[in-house]
Amino acid sequence: MDPLAFLAGAAVAAGACAAWVSHRRVVQLQRQLTAERHAASHDPLTGLPNRRAFYMRGAELVADPHAHPLVAVVLDVDGFKQINDVYGHSAGDEVLVTIGHRFSSCAGKGIVARLGGDEFAGLIPGRDEEPDVQAAQLADVLAAPMRLGGQVVSVSTSVGLVPVGASAHLADAVHRADAAMYRAKRHTQRHSQHHRAHLVAHQHVLHTSLRLAKPAHPTSAT
């Protein structure tokens, strides 16, 4: 073989190898950057957007006239500490993941986020019915039975829901929804003061402490 031809072929092969290595490195860096960006804007447990991402994306939705009607929703899990105490923290995490998934299924083209702990927020499409009706329907979806610690249980949530106008400030709407959520929680607590938790267990044989009535529907604000 001609030595010059051999050297030229080797140079081409080396160049191709270097280009492949360089391309692979670029792809790896791009994937790493994408993963870091996702981690910075999403909750690691539920995979939902975090507080910062919610307000950024939510502000865009409020400003988009084609996205309306919208409602702001704030909710948290009733008796979440008891869930951790009775079933363990891994079960509590499972509840948060399930609630987040169910909430997201109701969001349509809106956005749902985990604000922290057992509190979630959403900016979702509004409906023709009254806000308190939509809030009650959402609470029913979230309270569907789930398997937890070898039992089938229903975990209730307190829901605050308010309409969001096209010129509204998202932070103000979330603040009003948060206030409505706390009113709903106080209402639930007044109607369940004789119970030890907001947890319904669906079994034939249960301890008395787990024989709990389903809380009343949440309230909303206008």
PDB file of C-alpha atoms in Angstrom:
ATOM      1  CA  MET A   1       0.000   0.000   0.000  1.00  0.00           C
ATOM      2  CA  ASP A   2       1.183   3.465  -0.838  1.00  0.00           C
ATOM      3  CA  PRO A   3       2.475   4.985   2.450  1.00  0.00           C
ATOM      4  CA  LEU A   4       0.991   8.362   1.559  1.00  0.00           C
ATOM      5  CA  ALA A   5      -2.408   6.817   0.877  1.00  0.00           C
ATOM      6  CA  PHE A   6      -2.206   4.905   4.157  1.00  0.00           C
ATOM      7  CA  LEU A   7      -1.345   8.057   6.096  1.00  0.00           C
ATOM      8  CA  ALA A   8      -4.132   9.967   4.391  1.00  0.00           C
ATOM      9  CA  GLY A   9      -6.627   7.213   5.260  1.00  0.00           C
ATOM     10  CA  ALA A  10      -5.432   7.102   8.846  1.00  0.00           C
ATOM     11  CA  ALA A  11      -5.793  10.877   9.097  1.00  0.00           C
ATOM     12  CA  VAL A  12      -9.339  10.709   7.766  1.00  0.00           C
ATOM     13  CA  ALA A  13     -10.218   7.927  10.203  1.00  0.00           C
ATOM     14  CA  ALA A  14      -8.680   9.829  13.099  1.00  0.00           C
ATOM     15  CA  GLY A  15     -10.607  12.936  12.095  1.00  0.00           C
ATOM     16  CA  ALA A  16     -13.846  11.011  11.879  1.00  0.00           C
ATOM     17  CA  CYS A  17     -13.209   9.464  15.286  1.00  0.00           C
ATOM     18  CA  ALA A  18     -12.449  12.852  16.813  1.00  0.00           C
ATOM     19  CA  ALA A  19     -15.576  14.310  15.252  1.00  0.00           C
ATOM     20  CA  TRP A  20     -17.668  11.441  16.645  1.00  0.00           C
ATOM     21  CA  VAL A  21     -16.172  11.892  20.114  1.00  0.00           C
ATOM     22  CA  SER A  22     -16.767  15.631  19.918  1.00  0.00           C
ATOM     23  CA  HIS A  23     -20.378  15.156  18.782  1.00  0.00           C
ATOM     24  CA  ARG A  24     -21.005  12.644  21.567  1.00  0.00           C
ATOM     25  CA  ARG A  25     -19.577  15.069  24.112  1.00  0.00           C
ATOM     26  CA  VAL A  26     -21.802  17.868  22.795  1.00  0.00           C
ATOM     27  CA  VAL A  27     -24.875  15.614  23.029  1.00  0.00           C
ATOM     28  CA  GLN A  28     -23.958  14.645  26.600  1.00  0.00           C
ATOM     29  CA  LEU A  29     -23.517  18.288  27.574  1.00  0.00           C
ATOM     30  CA  GLN A  30     -26.850  19.199  25.994  1.00  0.00           C
ATOM     31  CA  ARG A  31     -28.597  16.394  27.898  1.00  0.00           C
ATOM     32  CA  GLN A  32     -26.910  17.458  31.126  1.00  0.00           C
ATOM     33  CA  LEU A  33     -27.961  21.070  30.593  1.00  0.00           C
ATOM     34  CA  THR A  34     -31.538  20.015  29.836  1.00  0.00           C
ATOM     35  CA  ALA A  35     -31.621  17.877  32.979  1.00  0.00           C
ATOM     36  CA  GLU A  36     -30.243  20.721  35.091  1.00  0.00           C
ATOM     37  CA  ARG A  37     -32.798  23.158  33.704  1.00  0.00           C
ATOM     38  CA  HIS A  38     -35.600  20.684  34.391  1.00  0.00           C
ATOM     39  CA  ALA A  39     -34.353  20.102  37.938  1.00  0.00           C
ATOM     40  CA  ALA A  40     -34.211  23.839  38.564  1.00  0.00           C
ATOM     41  CA  SER A  41     -37.841  24.320  37.558  1.00  0.00           C
ATOM     42  CA  HIS A  42     -39.507  21.103  38.773  1.00  0.00           C
ATOM     43  CA  ASP A  43     -40.275  19.406  42.050  1.00  0.00           C
ATOM     44  CA  PRO A  44     -38.075  16.290  42.413  1.00  0.00           C
ATOM     45  CA  LEU A  45     -40.779  14.170  44.082  1.00  0.00           C
ATOM     46  CA  THR A  46     -43.862  14.775  41.932  1.00  0.00           C
ATOM     47  CA  GLY A  47     -42.183  15.992  38.759  1.00  0.00           C
ATOM     48  CA  LEU A  48     -44.538  18.983  38.723  1.00  0.00           C
ATOM     49  CA  PRO A  49     -43.326  22.525  38.103  1.00  0.00           C
ATOM     50  CA  ASN A  50     -42.069  24.234  41.254  1.00  0.00           C
ATOM     51  CA  ARG A  51     -43.144  27.590  42.664  1.00  0.00           C
ATOM     52  CA  ARG A  52     -40.799  29.628  40.463  1.00  0.00           C
ATOM     53  CA  ALA A  53     -41.870  27.863  37.258  1.00  0.00           C
ATOM     54  CA  PHE A  54     -45.538  28.168  38.220  1.00  0.00           C
ATOM     55  CA  TYR A  55     -45.396  31.935  38.509  1.00  0.00           C
ATOM     56  CA  MET A  56     -43.389  32.320  35.298  1.00  0.00           C
ATOM     57  CA  ARG A  57     -45.631  30.102  33.192  1.00  0.00           C
ATOM     58  CA  GLY A  58     -48.771  31.242  34.999  1.00  0.00           C
ATOM     59  CA  ALA A  59     -48.085  34.883  34.225  1.00  0.00           C
ATOM     60  CA  GLU A  60     -47.854  33.970  30.532  1.00  0.00           C
ATOM     61  CA  LEU A  61     -51.201  32.192  30.698  1.00  0.00           C
ATOM     62  CA  VAL A  62     -52.927  35.104  32.410  1.00  0.00           C
ATOM     63  CA  ALA A  63     -51.569  37.466  29.746  1.00  0.00           C
ATOM     64  CA  ASP A  64     -52.809  35.233  26.911  1.00  0.00           C
ATOM     65  CA  PRO A  65     -56.401  36.243  25.994  1.00  0.00           C
ATOM     66  CA  HIS A  66     -56.955  32.883  24.282  1.00  0.00           C
ATOM     67  CA  ALA A  67     -56.256  31.003  27.533  1.00  0.00           C
ATOM     68  CA  HIS A  68     -59.274  32.433  29.381  1.00  0.00           C
ATOM     69  CA  PRO A  69     -61.480  31.700  31.241  1.00  0.00           C
ATOM     70  CA  LEU A  70     -59.064  30.682  33.993  1.00  0.00           C
ATOM     71  CA  VAL A  71     -59.328  29.920  37.680  1.00  0.00           C
ATOM     72  CA  ALA A  72     -56.580  29.895  40.291  1.00  0.00           C
ATOM     73  CA  VAL A  73     -56.596  26.916  42.643  1.00  0.00           C
ATOM     74  CA  VAL A  74     -54.737  26.317  45.892  1.00  0.00           C
ATOM     75  CA  LEU A  75     -55.161  23.039  47.757  1.00  0.00           C
ATOM     76  CA  ASP A  76     -53.505  20.989  50.441  1.00  0.00           C
ATOM     77  CA  VAL A  77     -53.950  17.530  51.909  1.00  0.00           C
ATOM     78  CA  ASP A  78     -56.072  17.290  55.054  1.00  0.00           C
ATOM     79  CA  GLY A  79     -54.448  15.520  57.980  1.00  0.00           C
ATOM     80  CA  PHE A  80     -51.196  14.962  56.099  1.00  0.00           C
ATOM     81  CA  LYS A  81     -49.192  14.593  59.315  1.00  0.00           C
ATOM     82  CA  GLN A  82     -51.447  11.736  60.391  1.00  0.00           C
ATOM     83  CA  ILE A  83     -50.887  10.007  57.059  1.00  0.00           C
ATOM     84  CA  ASN A  84     -47.142  10.110  57.701  1.00  0.00           C
ATOM     85  CA  ASP A  85     -47.620   8.959  61.293  1.00  0.00           C
ATOM     86  CA  VAL A  86     -49.940   6.059  60.445  1.00  0.00           C
ATOM     87  CA  TYR A  87     -48.482   4.809  57.167  1.00  0.00           C
ATOM     88  CA  GLY A  88     -44.943   6.235  57.101  1.00  0.00           C
ATOM     89  CA  HIS A  89     -43.225   8.962  55.114  1.00  0.00           C
ATOM     90  CA  SER A  90     -42.852   6.862  51.965  1.00  0.00           C
ATOM     91  CA  ALA A  91     -46.637   6.462  51.924  1.00  0.00           C
ATOM     92  CA  GLY A  92     -46.982  10.201  52.449  1.00  0.00           C
ATOM     93  CA  ASP A  93     -44.779  10.750  49.407  1.00  0.00           C
ATOM     94  CA  GLU A  94     -46.994   8.377  47.446  1.00  0.00           C
ATOM     95  CA  VAL A  95     -50.055  10.412  48.416  1.00  0.00           C
ATOM     96  CA  LEU A  96     -48.403  13.612  47.187  1.00  0.00           C
ATOM     97  CA  VAL A  97     -47.471  12.005  43.871  1.00  0.00           C
ATOM     98  CA  THR A  98     -51.008  10.671  43.402  1.00  0.00           C
ATOM     99  CA  ILE A  99     -52.652  13.988  44.297  1.00  0.00           C
ATOM    100  CA  GLY A 100     -50.295  15.810  41.937  1.00  0.00           C
ATOM    101  CA  HIS A 101     -51.076  13.425  39.097  1.00  0.00           C
ATOM    102  CA  ARG A 102     -54.841  13.707  39.622  1.00  0.00           C
ATOM    103  CA  PHE A 103     -54.659  17.487  39.868  1.00  0.00           C
ATOM    104  CA  SER A 104     -52.652  17.630  36.629  1.00  0.00           C
ATOM    105  CA  SER A 105     -55.280  15.519  34.863  1.00  0.00           C
ATOM    106  CA  CYS A 106     -57.782  18.328  35.520  1.00  0.00           C
ATOM    107  CA  ALA A 107     -55.508  21.123  34.271  1.00  0.00           C
ATOM    108  CA  GLY A 108     -56.011  20.826  30.519  1.00  0.00           C
ATOM    109  CA  LYS A 109     -53.654  23.389  28.946  1.00  0.00           C
ATOM    110  CA  GLY A 110     -53.171  25.081  32.304  1.00  0.00           C
ATOM    111  CA  ILE A 111     -50.397  24.508  34.811  1.00  0.00           C
ATOM    112  CA  VAL A 112     -50.261  22.697  38.144  1.00  0.00           C
ATOM    113  CA  ALA A 113     -47.374  22.996  40.585  1.00  0.00           C
ATOM    114  CA  ARG A 114     -46.276  21.771  43.976  1.00  0.00           C
ATOM    115  CA  LEU A 115     -45.568  24.846  46.074  1.00  0.00           C
ATOM    116  CA  GLY A 116     -44.015  22.848  48.895  1.00  0.00           C
ATOM    117  CA  GLY A 117     -44.981  20.300  51.547  1.00  0.00           C
ATOM    118  CA  ASP A 118     -48.535  19.139  50.882  1.00  0.00           C
ATOM    119  CA  GLU A 119     -49.605  22.377  49.159  1.00  0.00           C
ATOM    120  CA  PHE A 120     -50.328  22.584  45.434  1.00  0.00           C
ATOM    121  CA  ALA A 121     -51.384  25.433  43.159  1.00  0.00           C
ATOM    122  CA  GLY A 122     -52.898  25.486  39.726  1.00  0.00           C
ATOM    123  CA  LEU A 123     -54.045  27.818  36.990  1.00  0.00           C
ATOM    124  CA  ILE A 124     -56.614  25.786  35.092  1.00  0.00           C
ATOM    125  CA  PRO A 125     -59.506  26.373  32.692  1.00  0.00           C
ATOM    126  CA  GLY A 126     -62.648  27.809  34.242  1.00  0.00           C
ATOM    127  CA  ARG A 127     -66.065  26.317  33.616  1.00  0.00           C
ATOM    128  CA  ASP A 128     -69.590  27.593  33.171  1.00  0.00           C
ATOM    129  CA  GLU A 129     -70.692  26.465  36.627  1.00  0.00           C
ATOM    130  CA  GLU A 130     -70.144  28.433  39.817  1.00  0.00           C
ATOM    131  CA  PRO A 131     -66.619  28.362  41.297  1.00  0.00           C
ATOM    132  CA  ASP A 132     -67.755  26.454  44.386  1.00  0.00           C
ATOM    133  CA  VAL A 133     -69.219  23.728  42.148  1.00  0.00           C
ATOM    134  CA  GLN A 134     -65.959  23.385  40.228  1.00  0.00           C
ATOM    135  CA  ALA A 135     -64.043  23.314  43.519  1.00  0.00           C
ATOM    136  CA  ALA A 136     -66.305  20.553  44.853  1.00  0.00           C
ATOM    137  CA  GLN A 137     -65.896  18.507  41.673  1.00  0.00           C
ATOM    138  CA  LEU A 138     -62.128  18.863  41.868  1.00  0.00           C
ATOM    139  CA  ALA A 139     -62.152  17.775  45.512  1.00  0.00           C
ATOM    140  CA  ASP A 140     -64.157  14.686  44.536  1.00  0.00           C
ATOM    141  CA  VAL A 141     -61.619  13.748  41.847  1.00  0.00           C
ATOM    142  CA  LEU A 142     -58.748  14.103  44.309  1.00  0.00           C
ATOM    143  CA  ALA A 143     -60.570  12.055  46.975  1.00  0.00           C
ATOM    144  CA  ALA A 144     -60.969   8.968  44.785  1.00  0.00           C
ATOM    145  CA  PRO A 145     -59.818   5.853  46.685  1.00  0.00           C
ATOM    146  CA  MET A 146     -56.138   4.925  46.473  1.00  0.00           C
ATOM    147  CA  ARG A 147     -54.184   1.964  47.824  1.00  0.00           C
ATOM    148  CA  LEU A 148     -51.925   2.913  50.694  1.00  0.00           C
ATOM    149  CA  GLY A 149     -50.076   0.670  53.101  1.00  0.00           C
ATOM    150  CA  GLY A 150     -52.079  -2.384  52.110  1.00  0.00           C
ATOM    151  CA  GLN A 151     -55.394  -0.569  52.565  1.00  0.00           C
ATOM    152  CA  VAL A 152     -57.663   1.334  50.207  1.00  0.00           C
ATOM    153  CA  VAL A 153     -58.125   4.863  51.518  1.00  0.00           C
ATOM    154  CA  SER A 154     -59.571   8.201  50.459  1.00  0.00           C
ATOM    155  CA  VAL A 155     -57.515  11.256  51.333  1.00  0.00           C
ATOM    156  CA  SER A 156     -59.434  14.521  51.403  1.00  0.00           C
ATOM    157  CA  THR A 157     -58.106  17.920  50.353  1.00  0.00           C
ATOM    158  CA  SER A 158     -59.120  21.471  51.158  1.00  0.00           C
ATOM    159  CA  VAL A 159     -59.584  23.432  47.929  1.00  0.00           C
ATOM    160  CA  GLY A 160     -59.697  27.170  47.342  1.00  0.00           C
ATOM    161  CA  LEU A 161     -60.690  28.329  43.838  1.00  0.00           C
ATOM    162  CA  VAL A 162     -61.166  31.852  42.426  1.00  0.00           C
ATOM    163  CA  PRO A 163     -61.756  33.199  38.897  1.00  0.00           C
ATOM    164  CA  VAL A 164     -58.825  34.989  37.256  1.00  0.00           C
ATOM    165  CA  GLY A 165     -59.544  37.935  34.958  1.00  0.00           C
ATOM    166  CA  ALA A 166     -57.425  38.827  31.928  1.00  0.00           C
ATOM    167  CA  SER A 167     -55.972  41.836  33.739  1.00  0.00           C
ATOM    168  CA  ALA A 168     -55.489  40.083  37.069  1.00  0.00           C
ATOM    169  CA  HIS A 169     -52.178  39.791  38.872  1.00  0.00           C
ATOM    170  CA  LEU A 170     -51.378  36.113  39.366  1.00  0.00           C
ATOM    171  CA  ALA A 171     -49.897  36.564  42.836  1.00  0.00           C
ATOM    172  CA  ASP A 172     -53.069  38.316  43.995  1.00  0.00           C
ATOM    173  CA  ALA A 173     -55.269  35.572  42.529  1.00  0.00           C
ATOM    174  CA  VAL A 174     -53.204  32.879  44.263  1.00  0.00           C
ATOM    175  CA  HIS A 175     -53.410  34.821  47.535  1.00  0.00           C
ATOM    176  CA  ARG A 176     -57.218  34.911  47.282  1.00  0.00           C
ATOM    177  CA  ALA A 177     -57.350  31.216  46.400  1.00  0.00           C
ATOM    178  CA  ASP A 178     -55.110  30.480  49.377  1.00  0.00           C
ATOM    179  CA  ALA A 179     -57.458  32.412  51.668  1.00  0.00           C
ATOM    180  CA  ALA A 180     -60.421  30.461  50.239  1.00  0.00           C
ATOM    181  CA  MET A 181     -58.560  27.216  50.859  1.00  0.00           C
ATOM    182  CA  TYR A 182     -58.047  28.080  54.533  1.00  0.00           C
ATOM    183  CA  ARG A 183     -61.734  28.964  54.861  1.00  0.00           C
ATOM    184  CA  ALA A 184     -62.539  25.545  53.400  1.00  0.00           C
ATOM    185  CA  LYS A 185     -60.159  23.891  55.857  1.00  0.00           C
ATOM    186  CA  ARG A 186     -61.731  25.671  58.828  1.00  0.00           C
ATOM    187  CA  HIS A 187     -65.162  24.620  57.563  1.00  0.00           C
ATOM    188  CA  THR A 188     -63.983  21.000  57.323  1.00  0.00           C
ATOM    189  CA  GLN A 189     -62.452  21.105  60.791  1.00  0.00           C
ATOM    190  CA  ARG A 190     -65.656  22.466  62.339  1.00  0.00           C
ATOM    191  CA  HIS A 191     -67.671  19.656  60.765  1.00  0.00           C
ATOM    192  CA  SER A 192     -65.184  16.959  61.738  1.00  0.00           C
ATOM    193  CA  GLN A 193     -64.203  18.060  65.243  1.00  0.00           C
ATOM    194  CA  HIS A 194     -65.339  14.711  66.658  1.00  0.00           C
ATOM    195  CA  HIS A 195     -63.034  12.804  64.309  1.00  0.00           C
ATOM    196  CA  ARG A 196     -59.323  12.224  64.676  1.00  0.00           C
ATOM    197  CA  ALA A 197     -58.354  12.722  61.027  1.00  0.00           C
ATOM    198  CA  HIS A 198     -59.553  13.430  57.503  1.00  0.00           C
ATOM    199  CA  LEU A 199     -58.843   9.929  56.262  1.00  0.00           C
ATOM    200  CA  VAL A 200     -61.422   7.422  55.047  1.00  0.00           C
ATOM    201  CA  ALA A 201     -60.333   3.780  55.010  1.00  0.00           C
ATOM    202  CA  HIS A 202     -62.383   1.363  52.884  1.00  0.00           C
ATOM    203  CA  GLN A 203     -62.199  -1.985  54.667  1.00  0.00           C
ATOM    204  CA  HIS A 204     -64.664  -4.293  56.387  1.00  0.00           C
ATOM    205  CA  VAL A 205     -62.684  -4.433  59.627  1.00  0.00           C
ATOM    206  CA  LEU A 206     -60.987  -1.259  60.819  1.00  0.00           C
ATOM    207  CA  HIS A 207     -59.904   0.382  64.017  1.00  0.00           C
ATOM    208  CA  THR A 208     -62.438   2.890  65.261  1.00  0.00           C
ATOM    209  CA  SER A 209     -59.937   5.711  64.748  1.00  0.00           C
ATOM    210  CA  LEU A 210     -60.061   5.073  60.996  1.00  0.00           C
ATOM    211  CA  ARG A 211     -63.842   4.985  60.666  1.00  0.00           C
ATOM    212  CA  LEU A 212     -64.113   8.552  59.476  1.00  0.00           C
ATOM    213  CA  ALA A 213     -66.784  10.398  57.578  1.00  0.00           C
ATOM    214  CA  LYS A 214     -65.914  12.181  54.360  1.00  0.00           C
ATOM    215  CA  PRO A 215     -65.442  15.935  54.950  1.00  0.00           C
ATOM    216  CA  ALA A 216     -67.907  18.440  53.557  1.00  0.00           C
ATOM    217  CA  HIS A 217     -67.213  19.948  50.138  1.00  0.00           C
ATOM    218  CA  PRO A 218     -64.737  22.856  49.968  1.00  0.00           C
ATOM    219  CA  THR A 219     -65.735  26.454  49.597  1.00  0.00           C
ATOM    220  CA  SER A 220     -64.618  28.996  47.028  1.00  0.00           C
ATOM    221  CA  ALA A 221     -64.244  32.722  46.738  1.00  0.00           C
ATOM    222  CA  THR A 222     -65.240  35.109  44.027  1.00  0.00           C
TER     223      THR A 222
END
